[in-house]
PDB file of N, CA and C in Angstrom:
ATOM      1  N   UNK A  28      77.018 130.995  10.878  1.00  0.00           N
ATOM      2  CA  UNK A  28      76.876 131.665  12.164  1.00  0.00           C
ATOM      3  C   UNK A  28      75.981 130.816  13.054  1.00  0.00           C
ATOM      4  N   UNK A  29      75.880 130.715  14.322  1.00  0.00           N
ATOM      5  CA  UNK A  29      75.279 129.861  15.122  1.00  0.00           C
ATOM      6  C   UNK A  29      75.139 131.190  16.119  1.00  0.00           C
ATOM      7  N   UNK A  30      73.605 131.260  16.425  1.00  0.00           N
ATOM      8  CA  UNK A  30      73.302 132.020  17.592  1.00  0.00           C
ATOM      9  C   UNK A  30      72.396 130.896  18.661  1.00  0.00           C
ATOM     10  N   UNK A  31      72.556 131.663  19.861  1.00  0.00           N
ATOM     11  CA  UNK A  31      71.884 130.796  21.012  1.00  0.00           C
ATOM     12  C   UNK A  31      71.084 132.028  21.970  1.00  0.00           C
ATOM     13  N   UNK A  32      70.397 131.239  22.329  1.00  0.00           N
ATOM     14  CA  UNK A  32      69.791 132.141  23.744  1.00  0.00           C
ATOM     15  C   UNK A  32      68.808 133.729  23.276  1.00  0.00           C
ATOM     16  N   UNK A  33      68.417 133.148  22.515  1.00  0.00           N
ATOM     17  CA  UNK A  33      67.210 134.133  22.008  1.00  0.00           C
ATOM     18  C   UNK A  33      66.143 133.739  21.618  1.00  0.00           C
ATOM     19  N   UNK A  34      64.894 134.415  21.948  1.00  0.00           N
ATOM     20  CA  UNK A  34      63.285 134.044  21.726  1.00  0.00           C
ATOM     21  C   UNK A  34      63.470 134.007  19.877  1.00  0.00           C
ATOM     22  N   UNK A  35      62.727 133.112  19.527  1.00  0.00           N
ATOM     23  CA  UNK A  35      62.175 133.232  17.863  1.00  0.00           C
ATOM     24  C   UNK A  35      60.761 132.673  17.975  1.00  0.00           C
ATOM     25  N   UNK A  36      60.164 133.017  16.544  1.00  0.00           N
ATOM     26  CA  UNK A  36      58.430 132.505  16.443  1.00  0.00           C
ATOM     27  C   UNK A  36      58.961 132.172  15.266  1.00  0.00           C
ATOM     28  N   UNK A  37      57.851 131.137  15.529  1.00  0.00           N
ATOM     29  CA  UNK A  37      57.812 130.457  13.793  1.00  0.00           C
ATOM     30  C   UNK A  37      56.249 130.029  13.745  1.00  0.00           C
ATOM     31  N   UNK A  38      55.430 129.781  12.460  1.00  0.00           N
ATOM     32  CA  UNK A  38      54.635 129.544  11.928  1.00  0.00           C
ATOM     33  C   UNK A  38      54.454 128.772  10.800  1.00  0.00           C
ATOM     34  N   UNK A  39      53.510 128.463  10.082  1.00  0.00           N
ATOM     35  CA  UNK A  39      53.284 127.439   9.266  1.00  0.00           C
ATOM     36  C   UNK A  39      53.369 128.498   8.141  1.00  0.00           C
ATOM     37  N   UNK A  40      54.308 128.227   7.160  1.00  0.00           N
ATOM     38  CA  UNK A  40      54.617 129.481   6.119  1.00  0.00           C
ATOM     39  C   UNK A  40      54.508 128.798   4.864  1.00  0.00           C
ATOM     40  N   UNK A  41      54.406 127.318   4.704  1.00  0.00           N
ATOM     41  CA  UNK A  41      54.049 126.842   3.416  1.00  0.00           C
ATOM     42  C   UNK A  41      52.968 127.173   2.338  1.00  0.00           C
ATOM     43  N   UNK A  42      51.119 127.995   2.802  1.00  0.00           N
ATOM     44  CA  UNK A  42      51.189 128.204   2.278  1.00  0.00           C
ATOM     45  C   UNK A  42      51.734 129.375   1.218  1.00  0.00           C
ATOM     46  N   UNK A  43      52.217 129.851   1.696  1.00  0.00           N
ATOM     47  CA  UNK A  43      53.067 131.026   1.179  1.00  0.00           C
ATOM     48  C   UNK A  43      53.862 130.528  -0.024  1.00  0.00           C
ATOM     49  N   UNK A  44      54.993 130.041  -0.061  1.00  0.00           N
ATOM     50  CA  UNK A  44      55.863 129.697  -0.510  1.00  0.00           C
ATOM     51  C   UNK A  44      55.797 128.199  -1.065  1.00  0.00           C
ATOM     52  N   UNK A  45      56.081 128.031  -2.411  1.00  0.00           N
ATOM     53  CA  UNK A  45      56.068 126.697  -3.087  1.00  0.00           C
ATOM     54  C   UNK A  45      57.483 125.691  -2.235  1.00  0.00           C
ATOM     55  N   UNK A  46      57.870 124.825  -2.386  1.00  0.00           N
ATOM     56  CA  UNK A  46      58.523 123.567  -1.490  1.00  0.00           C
ATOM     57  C   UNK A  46      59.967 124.507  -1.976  1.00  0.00           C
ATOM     58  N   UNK A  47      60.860 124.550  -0.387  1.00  0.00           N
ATOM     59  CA  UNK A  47      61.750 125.046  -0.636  1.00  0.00           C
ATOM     60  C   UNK A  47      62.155 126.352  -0.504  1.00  0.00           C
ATOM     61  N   UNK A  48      61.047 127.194  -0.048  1.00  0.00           N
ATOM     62  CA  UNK A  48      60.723 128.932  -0.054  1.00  0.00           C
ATOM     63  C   UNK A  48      61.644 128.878   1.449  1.00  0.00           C
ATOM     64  N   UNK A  49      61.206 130.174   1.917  1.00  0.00           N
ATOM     65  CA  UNK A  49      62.075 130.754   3.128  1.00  0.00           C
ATOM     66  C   UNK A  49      61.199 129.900   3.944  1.00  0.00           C
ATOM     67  N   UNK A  50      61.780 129.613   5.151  1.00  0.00           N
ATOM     68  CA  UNK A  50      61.102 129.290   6.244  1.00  0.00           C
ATOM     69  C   UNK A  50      61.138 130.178   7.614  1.00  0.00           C
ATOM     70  N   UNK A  51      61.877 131.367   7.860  1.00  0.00           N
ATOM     71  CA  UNK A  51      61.708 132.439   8.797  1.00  0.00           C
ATOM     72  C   UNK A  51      62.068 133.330   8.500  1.00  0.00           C
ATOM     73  N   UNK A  52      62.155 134.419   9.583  1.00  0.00           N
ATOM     74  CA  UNK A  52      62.772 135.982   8.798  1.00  0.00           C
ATOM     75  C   UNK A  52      63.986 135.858  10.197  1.00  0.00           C
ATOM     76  N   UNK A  53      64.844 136.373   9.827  1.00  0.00           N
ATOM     77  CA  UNK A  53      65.884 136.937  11.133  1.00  0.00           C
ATOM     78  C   UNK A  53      65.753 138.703  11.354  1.00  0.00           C
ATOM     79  N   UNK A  54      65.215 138.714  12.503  1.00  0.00           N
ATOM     80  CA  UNK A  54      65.222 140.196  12.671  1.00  0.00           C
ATOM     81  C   UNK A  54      66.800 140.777  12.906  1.00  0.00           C
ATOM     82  N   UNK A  55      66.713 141.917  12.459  1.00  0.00           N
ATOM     83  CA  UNK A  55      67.649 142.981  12.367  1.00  0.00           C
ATOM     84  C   UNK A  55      68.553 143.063  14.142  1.00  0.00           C
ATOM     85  N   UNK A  56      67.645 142.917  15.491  1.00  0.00           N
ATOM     86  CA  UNK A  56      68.229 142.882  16.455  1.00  0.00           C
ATOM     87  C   UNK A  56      68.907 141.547  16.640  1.00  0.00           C
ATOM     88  N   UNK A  57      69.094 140.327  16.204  1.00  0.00           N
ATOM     89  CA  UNK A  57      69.723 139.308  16.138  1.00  0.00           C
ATOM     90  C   UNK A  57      71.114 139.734  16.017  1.00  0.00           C
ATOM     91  N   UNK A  58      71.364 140.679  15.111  1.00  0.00           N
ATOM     92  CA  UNK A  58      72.897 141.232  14.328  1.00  0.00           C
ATOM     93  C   UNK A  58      73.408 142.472  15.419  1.00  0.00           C
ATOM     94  N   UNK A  59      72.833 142.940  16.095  1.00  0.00           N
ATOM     95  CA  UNK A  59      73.152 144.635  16.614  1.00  0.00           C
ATOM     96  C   UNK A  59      74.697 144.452  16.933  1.00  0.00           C
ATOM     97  N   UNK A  60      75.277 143.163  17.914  1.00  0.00           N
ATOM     98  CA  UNK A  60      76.669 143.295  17.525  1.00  0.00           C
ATOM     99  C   UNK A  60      77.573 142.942  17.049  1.00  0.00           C
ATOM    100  N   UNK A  61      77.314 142.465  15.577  1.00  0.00           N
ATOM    101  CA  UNK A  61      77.850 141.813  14.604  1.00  0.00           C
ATOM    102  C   UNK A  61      77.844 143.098  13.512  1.00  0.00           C
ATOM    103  N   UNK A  62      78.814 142.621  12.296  1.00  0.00           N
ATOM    104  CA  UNK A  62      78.980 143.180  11.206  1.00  0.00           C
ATOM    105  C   UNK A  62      78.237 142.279  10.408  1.00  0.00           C
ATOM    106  N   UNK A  63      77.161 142.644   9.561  1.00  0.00           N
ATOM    107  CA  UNK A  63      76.400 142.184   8.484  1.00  0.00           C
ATOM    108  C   UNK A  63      76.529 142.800   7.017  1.00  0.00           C
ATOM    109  N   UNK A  64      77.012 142.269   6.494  1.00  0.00           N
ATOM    110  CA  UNK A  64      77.120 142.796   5.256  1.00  0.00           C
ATOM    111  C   UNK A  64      76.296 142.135   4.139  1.00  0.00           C
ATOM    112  N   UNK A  65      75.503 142.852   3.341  1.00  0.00           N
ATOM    113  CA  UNK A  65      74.764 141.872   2.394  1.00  0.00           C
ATOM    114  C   UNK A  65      74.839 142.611   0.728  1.00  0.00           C
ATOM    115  N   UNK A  66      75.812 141.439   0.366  1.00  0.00           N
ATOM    116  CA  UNK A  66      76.226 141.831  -0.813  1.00  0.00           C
ATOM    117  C   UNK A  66      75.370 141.238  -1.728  1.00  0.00           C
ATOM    118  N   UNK A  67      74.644 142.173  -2.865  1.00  0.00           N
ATOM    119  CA  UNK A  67      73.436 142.178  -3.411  1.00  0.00           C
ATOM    120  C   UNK A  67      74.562 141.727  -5.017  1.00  0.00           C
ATOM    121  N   UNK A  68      75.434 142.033  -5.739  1.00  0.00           N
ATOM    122  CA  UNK A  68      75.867 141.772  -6.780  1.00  0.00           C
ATOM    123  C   UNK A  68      76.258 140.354  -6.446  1.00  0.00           C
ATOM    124  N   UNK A  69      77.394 140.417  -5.266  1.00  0.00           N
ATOM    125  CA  UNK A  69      78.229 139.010  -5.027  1.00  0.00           C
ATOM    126  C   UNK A  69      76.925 137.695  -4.913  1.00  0.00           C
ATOM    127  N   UNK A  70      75.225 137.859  -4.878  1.00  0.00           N
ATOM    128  CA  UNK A  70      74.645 137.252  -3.856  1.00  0.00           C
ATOM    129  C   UNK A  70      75.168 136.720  -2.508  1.00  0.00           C
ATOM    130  N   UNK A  71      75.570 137.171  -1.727  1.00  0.00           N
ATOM    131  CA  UNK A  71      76.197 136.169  -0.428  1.00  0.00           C
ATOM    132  C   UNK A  71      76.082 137.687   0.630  1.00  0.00           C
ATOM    133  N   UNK A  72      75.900 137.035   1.662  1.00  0.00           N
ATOM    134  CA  UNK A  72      75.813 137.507   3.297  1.00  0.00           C
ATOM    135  C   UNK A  72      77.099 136.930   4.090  1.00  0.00           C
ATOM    136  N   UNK A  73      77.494 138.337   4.723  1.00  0.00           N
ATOM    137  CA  UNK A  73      78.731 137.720   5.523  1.00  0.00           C
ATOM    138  C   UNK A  73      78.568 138.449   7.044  1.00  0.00           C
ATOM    139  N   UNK A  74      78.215 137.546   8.290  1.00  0.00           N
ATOM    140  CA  UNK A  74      78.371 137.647   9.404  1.00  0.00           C
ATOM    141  C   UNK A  74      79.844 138.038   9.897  1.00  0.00           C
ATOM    142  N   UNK A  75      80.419 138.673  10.475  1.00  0.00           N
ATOM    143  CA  UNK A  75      81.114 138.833  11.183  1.00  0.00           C
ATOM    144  C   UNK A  75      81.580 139.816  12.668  1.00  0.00           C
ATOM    145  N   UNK A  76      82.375 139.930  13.102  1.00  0.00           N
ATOM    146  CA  UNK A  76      82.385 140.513  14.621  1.00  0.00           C
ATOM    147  C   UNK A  76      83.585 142.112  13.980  1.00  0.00           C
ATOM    148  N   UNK A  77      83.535 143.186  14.567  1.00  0.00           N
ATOM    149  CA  UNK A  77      84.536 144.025  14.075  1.00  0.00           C
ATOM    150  C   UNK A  77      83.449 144.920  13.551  1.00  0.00           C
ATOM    151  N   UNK A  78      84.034 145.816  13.019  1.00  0.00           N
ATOM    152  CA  UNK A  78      82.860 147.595  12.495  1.00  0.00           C
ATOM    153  C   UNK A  78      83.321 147.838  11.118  1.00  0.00           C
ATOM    154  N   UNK A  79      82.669 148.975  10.685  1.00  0.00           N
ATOM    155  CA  UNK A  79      82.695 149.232   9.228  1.00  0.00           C
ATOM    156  C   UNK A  79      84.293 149.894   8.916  1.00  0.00           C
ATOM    157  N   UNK A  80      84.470 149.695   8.379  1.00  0.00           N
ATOM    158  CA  UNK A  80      85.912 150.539   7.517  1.00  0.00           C
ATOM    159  C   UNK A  80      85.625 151.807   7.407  1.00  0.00           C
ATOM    160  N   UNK A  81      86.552 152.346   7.083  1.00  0.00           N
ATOM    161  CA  UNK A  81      86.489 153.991   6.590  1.00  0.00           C
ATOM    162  C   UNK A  81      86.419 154.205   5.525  1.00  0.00           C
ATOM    163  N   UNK A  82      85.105 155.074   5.073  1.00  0.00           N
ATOM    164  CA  UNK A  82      85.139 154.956   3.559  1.00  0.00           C
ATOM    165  C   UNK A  82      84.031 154.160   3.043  1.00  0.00           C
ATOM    166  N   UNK A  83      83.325 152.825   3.980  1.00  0.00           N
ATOM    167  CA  UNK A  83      82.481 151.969   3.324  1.00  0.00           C
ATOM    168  C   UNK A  83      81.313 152.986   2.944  1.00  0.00           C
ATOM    169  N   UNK A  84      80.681 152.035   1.707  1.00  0.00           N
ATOM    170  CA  UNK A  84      79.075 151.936   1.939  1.00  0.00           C
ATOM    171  C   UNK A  84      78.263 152.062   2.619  1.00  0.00           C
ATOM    172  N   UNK A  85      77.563 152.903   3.549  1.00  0.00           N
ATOM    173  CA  UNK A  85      76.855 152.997   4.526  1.00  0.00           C
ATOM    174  C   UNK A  85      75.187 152.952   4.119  1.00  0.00           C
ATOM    175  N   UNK A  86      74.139 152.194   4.402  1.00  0.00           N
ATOM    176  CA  UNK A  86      73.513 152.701   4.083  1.00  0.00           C
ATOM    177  C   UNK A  86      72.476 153.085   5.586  1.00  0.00           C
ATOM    178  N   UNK A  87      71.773 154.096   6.132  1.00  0.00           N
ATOM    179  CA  UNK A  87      71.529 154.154   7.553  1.00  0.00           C
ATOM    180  C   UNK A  87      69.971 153.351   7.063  1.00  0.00           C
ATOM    181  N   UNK A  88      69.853 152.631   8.179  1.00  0.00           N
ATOM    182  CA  UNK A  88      68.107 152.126   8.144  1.00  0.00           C
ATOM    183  C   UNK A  88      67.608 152.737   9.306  1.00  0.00           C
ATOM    184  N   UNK A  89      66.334 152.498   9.237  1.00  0.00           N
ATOM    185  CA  UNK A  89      65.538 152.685  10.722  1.00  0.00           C
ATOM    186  C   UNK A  89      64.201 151.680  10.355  1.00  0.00           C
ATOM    187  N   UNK A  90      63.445 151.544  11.963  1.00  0.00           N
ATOM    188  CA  UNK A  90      62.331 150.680  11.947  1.00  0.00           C
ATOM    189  C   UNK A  90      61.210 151.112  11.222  1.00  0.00           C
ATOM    190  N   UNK A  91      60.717 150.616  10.029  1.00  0.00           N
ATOM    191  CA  UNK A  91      59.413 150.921   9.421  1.00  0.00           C
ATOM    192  C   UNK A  91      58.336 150.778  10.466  1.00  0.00           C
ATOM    193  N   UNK A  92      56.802 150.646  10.119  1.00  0.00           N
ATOM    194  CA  UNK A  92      55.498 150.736  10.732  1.00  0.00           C
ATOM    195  C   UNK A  92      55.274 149.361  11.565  1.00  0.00           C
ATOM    196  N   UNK A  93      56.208 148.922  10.490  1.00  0.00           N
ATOM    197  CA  UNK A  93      55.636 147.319  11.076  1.00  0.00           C
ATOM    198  C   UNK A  93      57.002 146.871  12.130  1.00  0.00           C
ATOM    199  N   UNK A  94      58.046 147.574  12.808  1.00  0.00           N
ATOM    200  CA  UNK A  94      59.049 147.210  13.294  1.00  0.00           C
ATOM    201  C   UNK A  94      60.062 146.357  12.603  1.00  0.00           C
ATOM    202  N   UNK A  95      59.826 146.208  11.155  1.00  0.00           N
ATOM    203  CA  UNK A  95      61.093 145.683  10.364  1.00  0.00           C
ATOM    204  C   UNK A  95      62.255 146.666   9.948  1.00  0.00           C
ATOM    205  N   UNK A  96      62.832 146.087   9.253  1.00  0.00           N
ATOM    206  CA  UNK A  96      64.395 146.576   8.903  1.00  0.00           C
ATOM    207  C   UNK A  96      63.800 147.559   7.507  1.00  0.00           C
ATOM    208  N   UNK A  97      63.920 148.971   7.687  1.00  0.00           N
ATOM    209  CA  UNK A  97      63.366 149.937   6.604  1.00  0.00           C
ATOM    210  C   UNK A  97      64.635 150.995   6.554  1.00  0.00           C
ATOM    211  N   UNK A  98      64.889 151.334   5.375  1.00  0.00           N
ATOM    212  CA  UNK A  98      65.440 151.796   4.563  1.00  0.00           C
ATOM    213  C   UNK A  98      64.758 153.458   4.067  1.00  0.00           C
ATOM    214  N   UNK A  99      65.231 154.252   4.603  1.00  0.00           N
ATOM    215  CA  UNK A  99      64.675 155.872   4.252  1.00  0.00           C
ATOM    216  C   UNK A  99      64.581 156.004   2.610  1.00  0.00           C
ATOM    217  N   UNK A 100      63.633 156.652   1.885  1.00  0.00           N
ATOM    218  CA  UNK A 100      63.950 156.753   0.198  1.00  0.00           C
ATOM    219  C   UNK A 100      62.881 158.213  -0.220  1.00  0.00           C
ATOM    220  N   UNK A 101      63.003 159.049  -1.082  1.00  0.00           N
ATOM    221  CA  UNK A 101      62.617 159.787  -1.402  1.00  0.00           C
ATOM    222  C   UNK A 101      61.967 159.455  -2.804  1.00  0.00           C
ATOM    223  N   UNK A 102      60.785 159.731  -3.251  1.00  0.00           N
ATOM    224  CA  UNK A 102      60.044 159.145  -4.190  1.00  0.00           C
ATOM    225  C   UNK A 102      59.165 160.999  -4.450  1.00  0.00           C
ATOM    226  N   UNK A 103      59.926 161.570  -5.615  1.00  0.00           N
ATOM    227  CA  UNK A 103      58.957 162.633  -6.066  1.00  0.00           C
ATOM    228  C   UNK A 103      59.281 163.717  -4.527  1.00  0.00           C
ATOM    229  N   UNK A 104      58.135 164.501  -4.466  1.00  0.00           N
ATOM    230  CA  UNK A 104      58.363 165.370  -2.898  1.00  0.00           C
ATOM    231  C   UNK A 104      57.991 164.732  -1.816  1.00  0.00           C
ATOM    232  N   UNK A 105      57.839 162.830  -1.579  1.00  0.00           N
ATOM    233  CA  UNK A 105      57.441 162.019  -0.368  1.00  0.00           C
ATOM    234  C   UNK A 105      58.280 161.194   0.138  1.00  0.00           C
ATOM    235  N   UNK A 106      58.579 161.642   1.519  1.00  0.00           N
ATOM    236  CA  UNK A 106      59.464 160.849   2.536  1.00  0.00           C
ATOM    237  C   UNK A 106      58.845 159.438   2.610  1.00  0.00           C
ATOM    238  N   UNK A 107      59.677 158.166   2.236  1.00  0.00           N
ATOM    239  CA  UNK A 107      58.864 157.083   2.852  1.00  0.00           C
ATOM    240  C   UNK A 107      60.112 156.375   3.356  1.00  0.00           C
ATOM    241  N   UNK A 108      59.779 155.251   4.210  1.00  0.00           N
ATOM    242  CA  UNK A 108      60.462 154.285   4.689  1.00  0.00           C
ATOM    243  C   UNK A 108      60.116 152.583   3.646  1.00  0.00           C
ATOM    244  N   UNK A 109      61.169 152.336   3.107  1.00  0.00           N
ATOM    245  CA  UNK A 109      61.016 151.397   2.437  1.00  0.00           C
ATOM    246  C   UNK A 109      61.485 149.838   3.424  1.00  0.00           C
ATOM    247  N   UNK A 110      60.753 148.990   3.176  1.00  0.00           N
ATOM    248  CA  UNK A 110      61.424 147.636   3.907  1.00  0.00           C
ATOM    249  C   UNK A 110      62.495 146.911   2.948  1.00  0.00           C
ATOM    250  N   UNK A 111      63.478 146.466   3.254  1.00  0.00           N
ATOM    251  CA  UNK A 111      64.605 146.018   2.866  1.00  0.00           C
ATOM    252  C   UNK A 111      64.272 144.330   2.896  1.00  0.00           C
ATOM    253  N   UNK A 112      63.990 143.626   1.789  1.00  0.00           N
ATOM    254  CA  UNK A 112      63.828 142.385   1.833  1.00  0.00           C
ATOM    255  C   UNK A 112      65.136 141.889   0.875  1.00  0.00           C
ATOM    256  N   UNK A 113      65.619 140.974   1.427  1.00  0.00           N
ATOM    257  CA  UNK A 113      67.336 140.383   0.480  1.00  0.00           C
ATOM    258  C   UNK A 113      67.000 139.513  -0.690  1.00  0.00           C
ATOM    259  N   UNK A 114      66.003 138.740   0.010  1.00  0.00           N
ATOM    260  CA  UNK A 114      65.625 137.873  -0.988  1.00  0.00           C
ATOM    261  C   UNK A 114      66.439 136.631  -0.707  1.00  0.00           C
ATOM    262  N   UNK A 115      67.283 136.636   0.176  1.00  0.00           N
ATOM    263  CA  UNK A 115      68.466 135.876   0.018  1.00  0.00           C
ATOM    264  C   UNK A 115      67.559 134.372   0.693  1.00  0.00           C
ATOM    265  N   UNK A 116      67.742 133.278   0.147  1.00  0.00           N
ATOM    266  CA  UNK A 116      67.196 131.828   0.488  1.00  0.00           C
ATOM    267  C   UNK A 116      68.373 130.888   0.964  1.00  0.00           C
TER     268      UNK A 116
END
C-alpha cells in the first residue's frame, strides 16, 4: 500500500527495540477508507478498498485513553478497553 499526503511523527525508537524491531506505529485513521483485515492465524495484513461481507468477523473497536486502536473486553464484572497491538513487523 502506498499512502501520501498525511502528517506522521517519528522518533528515535531504537532504544526500545533490539536491530530490526518496529520502527513506527500506523494509526487506525490512516485506514478509515480502506478495508483492513488482520489475519492473526494466516500472520499477514491485507489493505484493500471495498467493505465487509455479510456474515464476516466483526470485531467493533473504539479509542482507548491514550487515542489508540482499543478493543472493548469484559474481565470478571469490569468493562475495560483493551489496546489491540498485531505484533505484525
Amino acid at each position: 500500500a502506498t499512502f501520501t499526503d498525511f502528517i506522521a511523527l517519528s522518533w528515535e525508537r531504537s532504544p526500545l527495540y533490539q536491530a530490526g524491531g518496529p520502527r513506527g506505529v500506523l494509526g487506525m485513521p490512516l485506514f478509515k477508507k480502506l478495508l483492513l483485515t488482520i489475519d492473526y492465524p494466516g500472520s499477514k495484513i491485507s489493505i484493500e478498498s471495498g467493505k465487509l461481507k455479510k456474515g464476516s468477523d466483526v470485531v467493533e473497536y473504539q479509542h482507548n485513553e491514550f487515542n489508540l486502536f482499543g478493543i472493548p473486553i469484559k474481565i470478571g464484572s469490569g468493562d475495560y478497553v483493551a489496546t489491540l497491538d498485531t505484533g505484525v513487523r
